[in-house]
C-alpha cells in the first residue's frame, strides 16, 4: 500500500481521470475526498468508490465555496497529504467565432480555479504534502481552434514550476500529469454516436506513436507516482502520458503510411 493513511483531495473526482485516480488512491490505502458539480455523478461516484469516501458538491470557480468545502473536508478527514487539482473543461475557441464569455469560462475553470484550488487547500496541507496539477499536451500541440484551452494548460505548466519553488520551504512537492487524448466523458460533445466515438478514437489515437488514446487509469498511475513517497525528491516536473504524441510524433500512423 503506497498511500496508507494518507488523505487525498481530488477535484473533479466524480468523472474520468479524477474518478480513476480516486479508485487507484483508495486501492493504495488513501482516505479520499472528491469534489464536483454534478450531484448525480457525485452520488454515483461515491457509491462506486464505497463507504469512507467524502463527496463534496462545489464549483471550483467559486473561491469562497471552495474554501468552505476544503475546511469542511479537513475537519472531517484531517489535514491533506495529497491534492490533485484535476477539474477542468474542454471547448474550442476558434478565432472569429468566440465570445468573451466562452473564452473566459475556460480561463476561469482551467487556470484561475487551479490557482485558487491550491491556495484554498494550502492551510489544510501537511508539510511534505504532494500537489499534482493536471495539464495537457495542448500546451505544446498548437492545435487550431483551441487557443483558450491551450493557453490555460500552458499556464498550468508554468504554475507547476512556480508553485514547486514557492512551496519548497514547507517540503511540499508540486508536479504535473500531462495527458494526451484520454478516454473520458470530456469527449462526449464530439462523440455522440458510436460511429462518431470510433472515428474520434481512431483520429486521436492515430496522432500518437503508440497508436491509441490513453485509458484514464494510465493517467491515474502517473498521479500515483507523484502522490506516493516513490517521488519523494521530485518536484516541478511533469509526466506526459500521451503514447509519444508530443515526444515521438514521427512514429504516428499518419506519418508512417507509405
Ligand atoms: P471529465 O469531463 O470526465 O471530468 C472533468 C471533471 O472536472 C468532472 O469531474 C467535472 O465535474 C469537473 N469540473 C469541471 N468544471 C468544474 C467546476 N467548475 N467545478 C467543479 N468541478 C468541475 O474529463 P477528464 O477526466 O478528461 O478531465 C480531467 C482533467 O484532465 C481536465 O483538467 C482536463 O483538461 C484534463 N485533460 C484531459 C484529457 C482527455 O483527453 N480526457 C487530455 C488532457 C488533459 P462536474 O461534471 O460535476 O462538473
PDB file of N, CA, C and O in Angstrom, residues 35-96:
ATOM      1  N   UNK A  35     -14.469  16.080  -5.209  1.00  0.00           N
ATOM      2  CA  UNK A  35     -15.388  17.197  -5.425  1.00  0.00           C
ATOM      3  C   UNK A  35     -15.861  17.195  -6.877  1.00  0.00           C
ATOM      4  O   UNK A  35     -15.222  16.608  -7.746  1.00  0.00           O
ATOM      5  N   UNK A  36     -16.975  17.877  -7.102  1.00  0.00           N
ATOM      6  CA  UNK A  36     -17.522  18.020  -8.446  1.00  0.00           C
ATOM      7  C   UNK A  36     -18.772  18.879  -8.353  1.00  0.00           C
ATOM      8  O   UNK A  36     -19.159  19.292  -7.249  1.00  0.00           O
ATOM      9  N   UNK A  37     -19.384  19.152  -9.505  1.00  0.00           N
ATOM     10  CA  UNK A  37     -20.603  19.985  -9.506  1.00  0.00           C
ATOM     11  C   UNK A  37     -21.864  19.173  -9.652  1.00  0.00           C
ATOM     12  O   UNK A  37     -22.911  19.513  -9.133  1.00  0.00           O
ATOM     13  N   UNK A  38     -21.791  18.093 -10.415  1.00  0.00           N
ATOM     14  CA  UNK A  38     -22.991  17.344 -10.803  1.00  0.00           C
ATOM     15  C   UNK A  38     -23.408  16.382  -9.677  1.00  0.00           C
ATOM     16  O   UNK A  38     -22.695  15.418  -9.382  1.00  0.00           O
ATOM     17  N   UNK A  39     -24.572  16.649  -9.021  1.00  0.00           N
ATOM     18  CA  UNK A  39     -24.946  15.816  -7.871  1.00  0.00           C
ATOM     19  C   UNK A  39     -25.156  14.349  -8.231  1.00  0.00           C
ATOM     20  O   UNK A  39     -24.849  13.461  -7.434  1.00  0.00           O
ATOM     21  N   UNK A  40     -25.656  14.093  -9.471  1.00  0.00           N
ATOM     22  CA  UNK A  40     -25.898  12.676  -9.854  1.00  0.00           C
ATOM     23  C   UNK A  40     -24.583  11.904  -9.986  1.00  0.00           C
ATOM     24  O   UNK A  40     -24.436  10.815  -9.446  1.00  0.00           O
ATOM     25  N   UNK A  41     -23.614  12.492 -10.706  1.00  0.00           N
ATOM     26  CA  UNK A  41     -22.357  11.750 -10.889  1.00  0.00           C
ATOM     27  C   UNK A  41     -21.552  11.713  -9.586  1.00  0.00           C
ATOM     28  O   UNK A  41     -20.818  10.766  -9.342  1.00  0.00           O
ATOM     29  N   UNK A  42     -21.748  12.734  -8.742  1.00  0.00           N
ATOM     30  CA  UNK A  42     -21.075  12.697  -7.428  1.00  0.00           C
ATOM     31  C   UNK A  42     -21.609  11.537  -6.596  1.00  0.00           C
ATOM     32  O   UNK A  42     -20.840  10.781  -5.995  1.00  0.00           O
ATOM     33  N   UNK A  43     -22.952  11.395  -6.580  1.00  0.00           N
ATOM     34  CA  UNK A  43     -23.569  10.304  -5.807  1.00  0.00           C
ATOM     35  C   UNK A  43     -23.166   8.952  -6.391  1.00  0.00           C
ATOM     36  O   UNK A  43     -22.845   8.009  -5.657  1.00  0.00           O
ATOM     37  N   UNK A  44     -23.158   8.859  -7.734  1.00  0.00           N
ATOM     38  CA  UNK A  44     -22.783   7.591  -8.381  1.00  0.00           C
ATOM     39  C   UNK A  44     -21.325   7.252  -8.077  1.00  0.00           C
ATOM     40  O   UNK A  44     -20.987   6.092  -7.792  1.00  0.00           O
ATOM     41  N   UNK A  45     -20.465   8.270  -8.104  1.00  0.00           N
ATOM     42  CA  UNK A  45     -19.040   8.026  -7.828  1.00  0.00           C
ATOM     43  C   UNK A  45     -18.863   7.574  -6.384  1.00  0.00           C
ATOM     44  O   UNK A  45     -18.111   6.628  -6.106  1.00  0.00           O
ATOM     45  N   UNK A  46     -19.589   8.223  -5.475  1.00  0.00           N
ATOM     46  CA  UNK A  46     -19.466   7.848  -4.063  1.00  0.00           C
ATOM     47  C   UNK A  46     -19.894   6.390  -3.858  1.00  0.00           C
ATOM     48  O   UNK A  46     -19.268   5.645  -3.122  1.00  0.00           O
ATOM     49  N   UNK A  47     -20.964   6.005  -4.578  1.00  0.00           N
ATOM     50  CA  UNK A  47     -21.457   4.631  -4.480  1.00  0.00           C
ATOM     51  C   UNK A  47     -20.408   3.644  -5.029  1.00  0.00           C
ATOM     52  O   UNK A  47     -20.110   2.622  -4.413  1.00  0.00           O
ATOM     53  N   UNK A  48     -19.838   3.976  -6.179  1.00  0.00           N
ATOM     54  CA  UNK A  48     -18.820   3.107  -6.790  1.00  0.00           C
ATOM     55  C   UNK A  48     -17.595   3.005  -5.900  1.00  0.00           C
ATOM     56  O   UNK A  48     -17.021   1.924  -5.746  1.00  0.00           O
ATOM     57  N   UNK A  49     -17.192   4.132  -5.329  1.00  0.00           N
ATOM     58  CA  UNK A  49     -15.943   4.144  -4.553  1.00  0.00           C
ATOM     59  C   UNK A  49     -16.138   3.506  -3.182  1.00  0.00           C
ATOM     60  O   UNK A  49     -15.184   2.988  -2.593  1.00  0.00           O
ATOM     61  N   UNK A  50     -17.363   3.578  -2.668  1.00  0.00           N
ATOM     62  CA  UNK A  50     -17.662   2.887  -1.414  1.00  0.00           C
ATOM     63  C   UNK A  50     -17.622   3.798  -0.207  1.00  0.00           C
ATOM     64  O   UNK A  50     -17.276   4.973  -0.278  1.00  0.00           O
ATOM     65  N   UNK A  51     -17.995   3.193   0.922  1.00  0.00           N
ATOM     66  CA  UNK A  51     -18.050   3.910   2.201  1.00  0.00           C
ATOM     67  C   UNK A  51     -16.690   4.534   2.503  1.00  0.00           C
ATOM     68  O   UNK A  51     -15.664   4.025   2.087  1.00  0.00           O
ATOM     69  N   UNK A  52     -16.720   5.610   3.235  1.00  0.00           N
ATOM     70  CA  UNK A  52     -15.438   6.187   3.660  1.00  0.00           C
ATOM     71  C   UNK A  52     -14.910   7.233   2.701  1.00  0.00           C
ATOM     72  O   UNK A  52     -13.894   7.858   2.968  1.00  0.00           O
ATOM     73  N   UNK A  53     -15.622   7.407   1.572  1.00  0.00           N
ATOM     74  CA  UNK A  53     -15.217   8.475   0.647  1.00  0.00           C
ATOM     75  C   UNK A  53     -16.128   9.666   0.878  1.00  0.00           C
ATOM     76  O   UNK A  53     -17.342   9.514   0.984  1.00  0.00           O
ATOM     77  N   UNK A  54     -15.534  10.836   0.991  1.00  0.00           N
ATOM     78  CA  UNK A  54     -16.332  12.045   1.171  1.00  0.00           C
ATOM     79  C   UNK A  54     -16.502  12.711  -0.188  1.00  0.00           C
ATOM     80  O   UNK A  54     -15.513  12.970  -0.883  1.00  0.00           O
ATOM     81  N   UNK A  55     -17.755  12.960  -0.582  1.00  0.00           N
ATOM     82  CA  UNK A  55     -18.035  13.612  -1.871  1.00  0.00           C
ATOM     83  C   UNK A  55     -18.653  14.976  -1.604  1.00  0.00           C
ATOM     84  O   UNK A  55     -19.683  15.070  -0.935  1.00  0.00           O
ATOM     85  N   UNK A  56     -18.027  16.031  -2.103  1.00  0.00           N
ATOM     86  CA  UNK A  56     -18.500  17.392  -1.842  1.00  0.00           C
ATOM     87  C   UNK A  56     -18.879  18.082  -3.130  1.00  0.00           C
ATOM     88  O   UNK A  56     -18.099  18.096  -4.094  1.00  0.00           O
ATOM     89  N   UNK A  57     -20.081  18.674  -3.135  1.00  0.00           N
ATOM     90  CA  UNK A  57     -20.534  19.414  -4.314  1.00  0.00           C
ATOM     91  C   UNK A  57     -20.017  20.842  -4.203  1.00  0.00           C
ATOM     92  O   UNK A  57     -20.431  21.598  -3.323  1.00  0.00           O
ATOM     93  N   UNK A  58     -19.089  21.177  -5.079  1.00  0.00           N
ATOM     94  CA  UNK A  58     -18.567  22.551  -5.067  1.00  0.00           C
ATOM     95  C   UNK A  58     -18.019  22.902  -6.448  1.00  0.00           C
ATOM     96  O   UNK A  58     -17.380  22.085  -7.108  1.00  0.00           O
ATOM     97  N   UNK A  59     -18.324  24.114  -6.878  1.00  0.00           N
ATOM     98  CA  UNK A  59     -17.836  24.621  -8.155  1.00  0.00           C
ATOM     99  C   UNK A  59     -16.461  25.247  -7.909  1.00  0.00           C
ATOM    100  O   UNK A  59     -16.339  26.178  -7.101  1.00  0.00           O
ATOM    101  N   UNK A  60     -15.452  24.766  -8.614  1.00  0.00           N
ATOM    102  CA  UNK A  60     -14.093  25.263  -8.339  1.00  0.00           C
ATOM    103  C   UNK A  60     -13.900  26.732  -8.714  1.00  0.00           C
ATOM    104  O   UNK A  60     -12.937  27.360  -8.277  1.00  0.00           O
ATOM    105  N   UNK A  61     -14.830  27.279  -9.510  1.00  0.00           N
ATOM    106  CA  UNK A  61     -14.689  28.697  -9.865  1.00  0.00           C
ATOM    107  C   UNK A  61     -15.248  29.608  -8.772  1.00  0.00           C
ATOM    108  O   UNK A  61     -15.098  30.826  -8.852  1.00  0.00           O
ATOM    109  N   UNK A  62     -15.889  29.030  -7.761  1.00  0.00           N
ATOM    110  CA  UNK A  62     -16.417  29.796  -6.629  1.00  0.00           C
ATOM    111  C   UNK A  62     -15.407  29.672  -5.479  1.00  0.00           C
ATOM    112  O   UNK A  62     -15.389  28.666  -4.757  1.00  0.00           O
ATOM    113  N   UNK A  63     -14.582  30.691  -5.329  1.00  0.00           N
ATOM    114  CA  UNK A  63     -13.454  30.593  -4.385  1.00  0.00           C
ATOM    115  C   UNK A  63     -13.947  30.456  -2.945  1.00  0.00           C
ATOM    116  O   UNK A  63     -13.444  29.612  -2.189  1.00  0.00           O
ATOM    117  N   UNK A  64     -14.946  31.244  -2.568  1.00  0.00           N
ATOM    118  CA  UNK A  64     -15.431  31.189  -1.184  1.00  0.00           C
ATOM    119  C   UNK A  64     -16.017  29.808  -0.878  1.00  0.00           C
ATOM    120  O   UNK A  64     -15.759  29.230   0.191  1.00  0.00           O
ATOM    121  N   UNK A  65     -16.771  29.248  -1.842  1.00  0.00           N
ATOM    122  CA  UNK A  65     -17.355  27.914  -1.631  1.00  0.00           C
ATOM    123  C   UNK A  65     -16.257  26.854  -1.567  1.00  0.00           C
ATOM    124  O   UNK A  65     -16.349  25.891  -0.792  1.00  0.00           O
ATOM    125  N   UNK A  66     -15.228  27.027  -2.370  1.00  0.00           N
ATOM    126  CA  UNK A  66     -14.107  26.076  -2.357  1.00  0.00           C
ATOM    127  C   UNK A  66     -13.416  26.111  -0.998  1.00  0.00           C
ATOM    128  O   UNK A  66     -13.124  25.066  -0.399  1.00  0.00           O
ATOM    129  N   UNK A  67     -13.178  27.317  -0.491  1.00  0.00           N
ATOM    130  CA  UNK A  67     -12.523  27.440   0.823  1.00  0.00           C
ATOM    131  C   UNK A  67     -13.369  26.767   1.910  1.00  0.00           C
ATOM    132  O   UNK A  67     -12.845  26.044   2.754  1.00  0.00           O
ATOM    133  N   UNK A  68     -14.695  26.977   1.834  1.00  0.00           N
ATOM    134  CA  UNK A  68     -15.587  26.374   2.843  1.00  0.00           C
ATOM    135  C   UNK A  68     -15.557  24.848   2.736  1.00  0.00           C
ATOM    136  O   UNK A  68     -15.462  24.134   3.732  1.00  0.00           O
ATOM    137  N   UNK A  69     -15.619  24.340   1.501  1.00  0.00           N
ATOM    138  CA  UNK A  69     -15.663  22.887   1.293  1.00  0.00           C
ATOM    139  C   UNK A  69     -14.363  22.228   1.777  1.00  0.00           C
ATOM    140  O   UNK A  69     -14.394  21.165   2.405  1.00  0.00           O
ATOM    141  N   UNK A  70     -13.230  22.859   1.496  1.00  0.00           N
ATOM    142  CA  UNK A  70     -11.954  22.266   1.901  1.00  0.00           C
ATOM    143  C   UNK A  70     -11.816  22.280   3.433  1.00  0.00           C
ATOM    144  O   UNK A  70     -11.286  21.336   4.026  1.00  0.00           O
ATOM    145  N   UNK A  71     -12.313  23.350   4.067  1.00  0.00           N
ATOM    146  CA  UNK A  71     -12.267  23.408   5.534  1.00  0.00           C
ATOM    147  C   UNK A  71     -13.140  22.297   6.126  1.00  0.00           C
ATOM    148  O   UNK A  71     -12.751  21.619   7.089  1.00  0.00           O
ATOM    149  N   UNK A  72     -14.312  22.096   5.497  1.00  0.00           N
ATOM    150  CA  UNK A  72     -15.224  21.027   5.955  1.00  0.00           C
ATOM    151  C   UNK A  72     -14.554  19.654   5.794  1.00  0.00           C
ATOM    152  O   UNK A  72     -14.602  18.809   6.687  1.00  0.00           O
ATOM    153  N   UNK A  73     -13.906  19.464   4.655  1.00  0.00           N
ATOM    154  CA  UNK A  73     -13.237  18.174   4.387  1.00  0.00           C
ATOM    155  C   UNK A  73     -12.130  17.927   5.393  1.00  0.00           C
ATOM    156  O   UNK A  73     -11.985  16.817   5.920  1.00  0.00           O
ATOM    157  N   UNK A  74     -11.349  18.973   5.686  1.00  0.00           N
ATOM    158  CA  UNK A  74     -10.229  18.811   6.625  1.00  0.00           C
ATOM    159  C   UNK A  74     -10.747  18.536   8.033  1.00  0.00           C
ATOM    160  O   UNK A  74     -10.163  17.740   8.782  1.00  0.00           O
ATOM    161  N   UNK A  75     -11.877  19.178   8.382  1.00  0.00           N
ATOM    162  CA  UNK A  75     -12.445  18.949   9.713  1.00  0.00           C
ATOM    163  C   UNK A  75     -12.892  17.497   9.852  1.00  0.00           C
ATOM    164  O   UNK A  75     -12.773  16.885  10.912  1.00  0.00           O
ATOM    165  N   UNK A  76     -13.390  16.926   8.755  1.00  0.00           N
ATOM    166  CA  UNK A  76     -13.913  15.550   8.818  1.00  0.00           C
ATOM    167  C   UNK A  76     -12.820  14.490   8.619  1.00  0.00           C
ATOM    168  O   UNK A  76     -12.815  13.467   9.295  1.00  0.00           O
ATOM    169  N   UNK A  77     -11.902  14.734   7.695  1.00  0.00           N
ATOM    170  CA  UNK A  77     -10.922  13.701   7.319  1.00  0.00           C
ATOM    171  C   UNK A  77      -9.516  13.965   7.839  1.00  0.00           C
ATOM    172  O   UNK A  77      -8.642  13.113   7.742  1.00  0.00           O
ATOM    173  N   UNK A  78      -9.258  15.179   8.350  1.00  0.00           N
ATOM    174  CA  UNK A  78      -7.902  15.532   8.777  1.00  0.00           C
ATOM    175  C   UNK A  78      -7.164  16.267   7.668  1.00  0.00           C
ATOM    176  O   UNK A  78      -7.659  16.407   6.552  1.00  0.00           O
ATOM    177  N   UNK A  79      -5.954  16.725   8.004  1.00  0.00           N
ATOM    178  CA  UNK A  79      -5.183  17.519   7.048  1.00  0.00           C
ATOM    179  C   UNK A  79      -4.823  16.677   5.820  1.00  0.00           C
ATOM    180  O   UNK A  79      -4.697  15.459   5.904  1.00  0.00           O
ATOM    181  N   UNK A  80      -4.640  17.368   4.692  1.00  0.00           N
ATOM    182  CA  UNK A  80      -4.423  16.658   3.425  1.00  0.00           C
ATOM    183  C   UNK A  80      -2.932  16.374   3.198  1.00  0.00           C
ATOM    184  O   UNK A  80      -2.079  17.225   3.455  1.00  0.00           O
ATOM    185  N   UNK A  81      -2.659  15.178   2.659  1.00  0.00           N
ATOM    186  CA  UNK A  81      -1.297  14.814   2.238  1.00  0.00           C
ATOM    187  C   UNK A  81      -1.142  14.937   0.725  1.00  0.00           C
ATOM    188  O   UNK A  81      -0.021  15.035   0.223  1.00  0.00           O
ATOM    189  N   UNK A  82      -2.296  14.871   0.028  1.00  0.00           N
ATOM    190  CA  UNK A  82      -2.260  14.869  -1.440  1.00  0.00           C
ATOM    191  C   UNK A  82      -3.399  15.756  -1.945  1.00  0.00           C
ATOM    192  O   UNK A  82      -4.538  15.629  -1.490  1.00  0.00           O
ATOM    193  N   UNK A  83      -3.068  16.624  -2.884  1.00  0.00           N
ATOM    194  CA  UNK A  83      -4.096  17.420  -3.567  1.00  0.00           C
ATOM    195  C   UNK A  83      -3.927  17.206  -5.060  1.00  0.00           C
ATOM    196  O   UNK A  83      -2.847  17.460  -5.607  1.00  0.00           O
ATOM    197  N   UNK A  84      -4.986  16.731  -5.729  1.00  0.00           N
ATOM    198  CA  UNK A  84      -4.958  16.597  -7.187  1.00  0.00           C
ATOM    199  C   UNK A  84      -5.920  17.636  -7.754  1.00  0.00           C
ATOM    200  O   UNK A  84      -7.138  17.468  -7.688  1.00  0.00           O
ATOM    201  N   UNK A  85      -5.371  18.747  -8.274  1.00  0.00           N
ATOM    202  CA  UNK A  85      -6.186  19.800  -8.899  1.00  0.00           C
ATOM    203  C   UNK A  85      -6.439  19.376 -10.336  1.00  0.00           C
ATOM    204  O   UNK A  85      -5.674  19.696 -11.246  1.00  0.00           O
ATOM    205  N   UNK A  86      -7.511  18.642 -10.497  1.00  0.00           N
ATOM    206  CA  UNK A  86      -7.775  17.928 -11.752  1.00  0.00           C
ATOM    207  C   UNK A  86      -8.949  18.498 -12.532  1.00  0.00           C
ATOM    208  O   UNK A  86      -8.989  18.389 -13.757  1.00  0.00           O
ATOM    209  N   UNK A  87      -9.905  19.114 -11.828  1.00  0.00           N
ATOM    210  CA  UNK A  87     -11.138  19.566 -12.507  1.00  0.00           C
ATOM    211  C   UNK A  87     -10.806  20.468 -13.686  1.00  0.00           C
ATOM    212  O   UNK A  87      -9.926  21.334 -13.598  1.00  0.00           O
ATOM    213  N   UNK A  88     -11.497  20.256 -14.776  1.00  0.00           N
ATOM    214  CA  UNK A  88     -11.265  21.099 -15.945  1.00  0.00           C
ATOM    215  C   UNK A  88     -12.315  20.827 -17.009  1.00  0.00           C
ATOM    216  O   UNK A  88     -13.051  19.842 -16.947  1.00  0.00           O
ATOM    217  N   UNK A  89     -12.376  21.741 -17.961  1.00  0.00           N
ATOM    218  CA  UNK A  89     -13.329  21.593 -19.074  1.00  0.00           C
ATOM    219  C   UNK A  89     -12.584  21.745 -20.402  1.00  0.00           C
ATOM    220  O   UNK A  89     -11.535  22.388 -20.468  1.00  0.00           O
ATOM    221  N   UNK A  90     -13.152  21.133 -21.434  1.00  0.00           N
ATOM    222  CA  UNK A  90     -12.631  21.327 -22.779  1.00  0.00           C
ATOM    223  C   UNK A  90     -13.443  22.406 -23.473  1.00  0.00           C
ATOM    224  O   UNK A  90     -14.281  23.066 -22.852  1.00  0.00           O
ATOM    225  N   UNK A  91     -13.198  22.580 -24.754  1.00  0.00           N
ATOM    226  CA  UNK A  91     -14.005  23.531 -25.518  1.00  0.00           C
ATOM    227  C   UNK A  91     -13.162  24.298 -26.509  1.00  0.00           C
ATOM    228  O   UNK A  91     -12.093  24.803 -26.164  1.00  0.00           O
ATOM    229  N   UNK A  92     -13.670  24.358 -27.746  1.00  0.00           N
ATOM    230  CA  UNK A  92     -12.965  25.079 -28.796  1.00  0.00           C
ATOM    231  C   UNK A  92     -13.268  26.568 -28.712  1.00  0.00           C
ATOM    232  O   UNK A  92     -14.360  26.966 -28.279  1.00  0.00           O
ATOM    233  N   UNK A  93     -12.300  27.384 -29.105  1.00  0.00           N
ATOM    234  CA  UNK A  93     -12.484  28.848 -29.154  1.00  0.00           C
ATOM    235  C   UNK A  93     -11.841  29.361 -30.451  1.00  0.00           C
ATOM    236  O   UNK A  93     -10.814  30.030 -30.418  1.00  0.00           O
ATOM    237  N   UNK A  94     -12.474  29.025 -31.611  1.00  0.00           N
ATOM    238  CA  UNK A  94     -11.863  29.425 -32.877  1.00  0.00           C
ATOM    239  C   UNK A  94     -11.842  30.942 -33.056  1.00  0.00           C
ATOM    240  O   UNK A  94     -12.791  31.628 -32.657  1.00  0.00           O
ATOM    241  N   UNK A  95     -10.783  31.440 -33.637  1.00  0.00           N
ATOM    242  CA  UNK A  95     -10.694  32.866 -33.938  1.00  0.00           C
ATOM    243  C   UNK A  95     -11.853  33.268 -34.851  1.00  0.00           C
ATOM    244  O   UNK A  95     -12.179  32.553 -35.796  1.00  0.00           O
ATOM    245  N   UNK A  96     -12.481  34.385 -34.526  1.00  0.00           N
ATOM    246  CA  UNK A  96     -13.578  34.888 -35.335  1.00  0.00           C
ATOM    247  C   UNK A  96     -14.935  34.351 -34.922  1.00  0.00           C
ATOM    248  O   UNK A  96     -15.962  34.809 -35.424  1.00  0.00           O
TER     249      UNK A  96
END
